[in-house]
Coordinates of C-alpha atoms in Angstrom, one line a residue:
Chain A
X1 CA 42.1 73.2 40.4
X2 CA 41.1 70.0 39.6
X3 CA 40.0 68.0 43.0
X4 CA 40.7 64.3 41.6
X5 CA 43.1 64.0 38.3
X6 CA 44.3 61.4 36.1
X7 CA 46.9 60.6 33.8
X8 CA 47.2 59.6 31.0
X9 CA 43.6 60.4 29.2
X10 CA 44.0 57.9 26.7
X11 CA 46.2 55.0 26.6
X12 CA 47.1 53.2 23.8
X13 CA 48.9 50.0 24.1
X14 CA 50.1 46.4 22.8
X15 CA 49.0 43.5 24.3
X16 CA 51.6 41.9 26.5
X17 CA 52.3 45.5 27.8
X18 CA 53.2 46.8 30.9
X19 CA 51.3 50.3 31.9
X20 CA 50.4 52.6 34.9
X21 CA 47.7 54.7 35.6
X22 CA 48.2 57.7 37.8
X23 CA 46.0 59.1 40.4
X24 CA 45.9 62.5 42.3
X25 CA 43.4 64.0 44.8
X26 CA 43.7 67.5 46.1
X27 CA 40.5 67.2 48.5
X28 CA 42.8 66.2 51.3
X29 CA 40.5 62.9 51.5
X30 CA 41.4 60.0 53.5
X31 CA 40.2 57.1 51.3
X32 CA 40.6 56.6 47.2
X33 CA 38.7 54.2 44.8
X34 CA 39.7 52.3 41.6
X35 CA 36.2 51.5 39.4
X36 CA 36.5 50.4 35.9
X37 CA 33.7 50.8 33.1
X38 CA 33.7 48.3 30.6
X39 CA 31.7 48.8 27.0
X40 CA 28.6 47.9 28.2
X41 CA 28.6 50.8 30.6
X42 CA 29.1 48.3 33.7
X43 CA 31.2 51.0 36.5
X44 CA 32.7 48.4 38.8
X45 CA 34.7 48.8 42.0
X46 CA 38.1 47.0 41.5
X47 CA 40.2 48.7 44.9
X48 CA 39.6 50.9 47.5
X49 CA 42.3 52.4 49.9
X50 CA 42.0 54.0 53.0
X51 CA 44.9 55.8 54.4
X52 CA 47.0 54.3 51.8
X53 CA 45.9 50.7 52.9
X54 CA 44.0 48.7 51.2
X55 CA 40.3 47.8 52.0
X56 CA 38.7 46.4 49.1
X57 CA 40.3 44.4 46.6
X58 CA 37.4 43.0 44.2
X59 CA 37.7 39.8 42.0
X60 CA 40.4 41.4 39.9
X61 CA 43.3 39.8 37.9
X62 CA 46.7 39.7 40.1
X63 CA 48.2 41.7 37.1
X64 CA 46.2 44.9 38.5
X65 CA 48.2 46.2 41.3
X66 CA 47.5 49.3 43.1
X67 CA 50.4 51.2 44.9
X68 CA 49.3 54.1 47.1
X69 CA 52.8 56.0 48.0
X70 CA 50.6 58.5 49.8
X71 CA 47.3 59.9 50.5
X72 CA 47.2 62.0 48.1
X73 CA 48.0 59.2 45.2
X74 CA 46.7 55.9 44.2
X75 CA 48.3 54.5 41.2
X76 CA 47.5 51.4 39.1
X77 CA 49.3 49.2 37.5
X78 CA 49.0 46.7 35.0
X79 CA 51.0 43.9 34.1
X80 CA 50.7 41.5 31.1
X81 CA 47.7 44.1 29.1
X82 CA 44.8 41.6 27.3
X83 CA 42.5 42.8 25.1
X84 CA 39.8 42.6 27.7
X85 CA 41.5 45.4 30.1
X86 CA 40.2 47.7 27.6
X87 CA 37.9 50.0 29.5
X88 CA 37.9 53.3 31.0
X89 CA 39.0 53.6 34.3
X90 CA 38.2 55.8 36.7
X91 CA 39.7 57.2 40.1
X92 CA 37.8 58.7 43.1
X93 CA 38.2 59.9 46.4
X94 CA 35.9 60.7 49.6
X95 CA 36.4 62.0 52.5
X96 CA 36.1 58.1 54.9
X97 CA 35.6 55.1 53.7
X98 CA 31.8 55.5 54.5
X99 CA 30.1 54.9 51.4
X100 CA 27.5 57.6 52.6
X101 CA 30.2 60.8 51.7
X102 CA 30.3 62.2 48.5
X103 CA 32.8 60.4 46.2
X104 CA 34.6 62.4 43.9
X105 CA 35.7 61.1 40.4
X106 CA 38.4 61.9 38.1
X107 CA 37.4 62.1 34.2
X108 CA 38.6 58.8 33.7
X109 CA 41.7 56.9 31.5
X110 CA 40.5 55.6 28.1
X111 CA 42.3 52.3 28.2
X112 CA 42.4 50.9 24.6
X113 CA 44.9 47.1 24.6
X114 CA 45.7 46.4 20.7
Chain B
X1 CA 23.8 44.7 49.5
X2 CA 20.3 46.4 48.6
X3 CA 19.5 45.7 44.9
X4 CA 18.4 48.4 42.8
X5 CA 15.9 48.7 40.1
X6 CA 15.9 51.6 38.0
X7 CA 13.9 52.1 34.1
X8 CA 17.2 51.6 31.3
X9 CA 16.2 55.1 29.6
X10 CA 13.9 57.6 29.8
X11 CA 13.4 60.7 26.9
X12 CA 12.2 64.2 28.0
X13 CA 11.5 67.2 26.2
X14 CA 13.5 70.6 27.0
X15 CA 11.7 72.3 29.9
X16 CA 9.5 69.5 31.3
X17 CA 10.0 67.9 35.1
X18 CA 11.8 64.9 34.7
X19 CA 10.9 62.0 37.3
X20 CA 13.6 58.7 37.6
X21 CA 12.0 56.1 39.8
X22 CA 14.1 54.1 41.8
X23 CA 13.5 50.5 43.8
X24 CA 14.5 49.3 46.0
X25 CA 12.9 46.6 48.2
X26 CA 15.5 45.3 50.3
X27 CA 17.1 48.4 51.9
X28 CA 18.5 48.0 55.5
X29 CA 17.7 50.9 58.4
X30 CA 20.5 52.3 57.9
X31 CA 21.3 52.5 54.5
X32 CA 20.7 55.7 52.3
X33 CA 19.5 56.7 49.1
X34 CA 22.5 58.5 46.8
X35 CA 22.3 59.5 42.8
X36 CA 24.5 60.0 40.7
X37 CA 25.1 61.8 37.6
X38 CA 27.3 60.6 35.0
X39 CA 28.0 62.7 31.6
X40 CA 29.9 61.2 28.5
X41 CA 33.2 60.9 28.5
X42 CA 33.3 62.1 32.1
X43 CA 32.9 60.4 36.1
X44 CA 30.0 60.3 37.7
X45 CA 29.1 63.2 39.9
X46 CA 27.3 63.3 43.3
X47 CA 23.9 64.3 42.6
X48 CA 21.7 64.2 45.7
X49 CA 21.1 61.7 49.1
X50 CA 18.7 61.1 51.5
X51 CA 17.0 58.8 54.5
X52 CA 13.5 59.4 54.0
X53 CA 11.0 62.4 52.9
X54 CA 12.2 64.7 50.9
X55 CA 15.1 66.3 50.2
X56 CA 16.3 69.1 47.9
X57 CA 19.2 71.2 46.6
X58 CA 20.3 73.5 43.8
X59 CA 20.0 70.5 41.3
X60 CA 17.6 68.3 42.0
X61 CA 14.8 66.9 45.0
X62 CA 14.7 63.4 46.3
X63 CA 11.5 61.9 47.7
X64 CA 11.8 58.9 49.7
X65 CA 7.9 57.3 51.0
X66 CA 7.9 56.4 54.4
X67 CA 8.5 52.4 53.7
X68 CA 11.7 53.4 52.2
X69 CA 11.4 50.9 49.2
X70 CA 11.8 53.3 46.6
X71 CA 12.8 56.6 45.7
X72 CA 12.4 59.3 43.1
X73 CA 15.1 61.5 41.8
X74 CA 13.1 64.5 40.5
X75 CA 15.1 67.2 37.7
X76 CA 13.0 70.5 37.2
X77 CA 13.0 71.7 34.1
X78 CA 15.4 69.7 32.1
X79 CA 17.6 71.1 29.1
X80 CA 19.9 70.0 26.7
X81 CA 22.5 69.7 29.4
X82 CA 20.7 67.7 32.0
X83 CA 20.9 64.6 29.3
X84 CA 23.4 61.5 30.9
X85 CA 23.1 58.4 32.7
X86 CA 21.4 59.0 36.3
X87 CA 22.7 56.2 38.7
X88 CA 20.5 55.1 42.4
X89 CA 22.6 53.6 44.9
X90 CA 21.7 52.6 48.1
X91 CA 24.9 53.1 50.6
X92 CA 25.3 51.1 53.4
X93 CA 26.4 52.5 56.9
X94 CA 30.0 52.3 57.0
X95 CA 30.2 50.5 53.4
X96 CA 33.6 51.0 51.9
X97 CA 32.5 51.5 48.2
X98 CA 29.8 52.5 46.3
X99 CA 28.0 50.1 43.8
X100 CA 26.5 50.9 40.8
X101 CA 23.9 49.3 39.1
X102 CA 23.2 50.0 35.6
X103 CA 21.5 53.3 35.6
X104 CA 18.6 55.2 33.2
X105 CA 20.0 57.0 29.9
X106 CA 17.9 60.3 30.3
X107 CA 18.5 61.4 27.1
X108 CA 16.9 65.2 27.0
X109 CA 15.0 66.3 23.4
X110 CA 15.1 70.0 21.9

């Protein structure tokens, strides 16, 4: 079983574009993590939620909106895609929101804005 | 937020001990030292963390020096496999996020 999962893999889209991300830990872990990684390799935090509220909300466009409808889930959503949202994002979980547990990662969503 | 400083790439040959250093000067008493391991086209993966001294596991030993302003991630006996990007962070107690710096490209030669 896969611990953290994504979906889609890849994502194409148009710019002007409305798309969601979905996010699913099985680990039964109490805080999950948005990161994006741009071309240059860059793995930035953009949101981090802890019991479904949110803790950390980076210097991130107002069009990025998490929604976590459970523990379990933390989705993201994108309004108004630009070219520059192209990236892969990635989802993870750990067990707190202690930096010092293991985080786990899921294999990421190819994001691609045409 | 301790800064780290790690070399951009490193190349081994198949079967050698592979050693990533790792500064960084201004770590706090009660931060630790984490790697991670990050494959293409997958997330990183928890590699390895410590305090201080040495630590080891099934994949790889840490060593920390007693002033705590560096660290070693060491990889015995590298293959094919072992080639990605190898990520220090230093976590701070009761930080809410991990942050990654730009890693070494260990890229792993036949």
């Amino acid at each position: 079983d896969t611990a953290v999962s994504q979906t889609p893999k890849y994502l194409v889209t148009q710019m002007g574009n409305d798309k969601s991300i979905k996010c699913e830990q099985n680990l039964g872990h109490d805080t999950m993590y948005w990161y994006k990684q741009d071309s240059k390799k860059f793995l930035k935090i953009m949101f981090s939620y802890n019991n479904k509220e949110l803790i950390i909300n980076e210097t991130v466009p107002n069009r990025f909106s998490p929604k976590s409808p459970d523990k379990a889930h933390l989705n993201l959503h994108i309004n108004s895609l630009e070219l520059g949202d192209s990236a892969v994002y990635f989802c993870a979980s750990s067990q707190d929101a202690g930096g010092r547990t293991e985080a786990f990662f899921g294999q990421g969503t190819r994001l691609t804005v045409v | 937020l301790a800064k780290t400083t790690q070399p951009i790439s490193m190349d081994s040959y198949e079967g050698q001990e592979v050693n990533i250093t790792c500064s960084h000067n201004n770590i706090a008493t009660n931060d630790y030292i984490t790697w991670y391991q990050q494959f293409p086209s997958q997330g990183p993966r928890f590699i390895i963390q410590g305090y201080k001294t040495k630590v080891t596991n099934e994949v790889a030993s840490l060593f920390i020096p007693a002033d705590r302003k560096s660290s070693t991630l060491s990889l015995p006996r590298v293959s094919l496999s072992d080639t990605a990007v190898y990520y220090c962070l230093v976590v701070a107690q009761g930080a809410n996020n991990l942050f990654f710096g730009t890693g070494t490209r260990l890229t792993v030669i036949p």
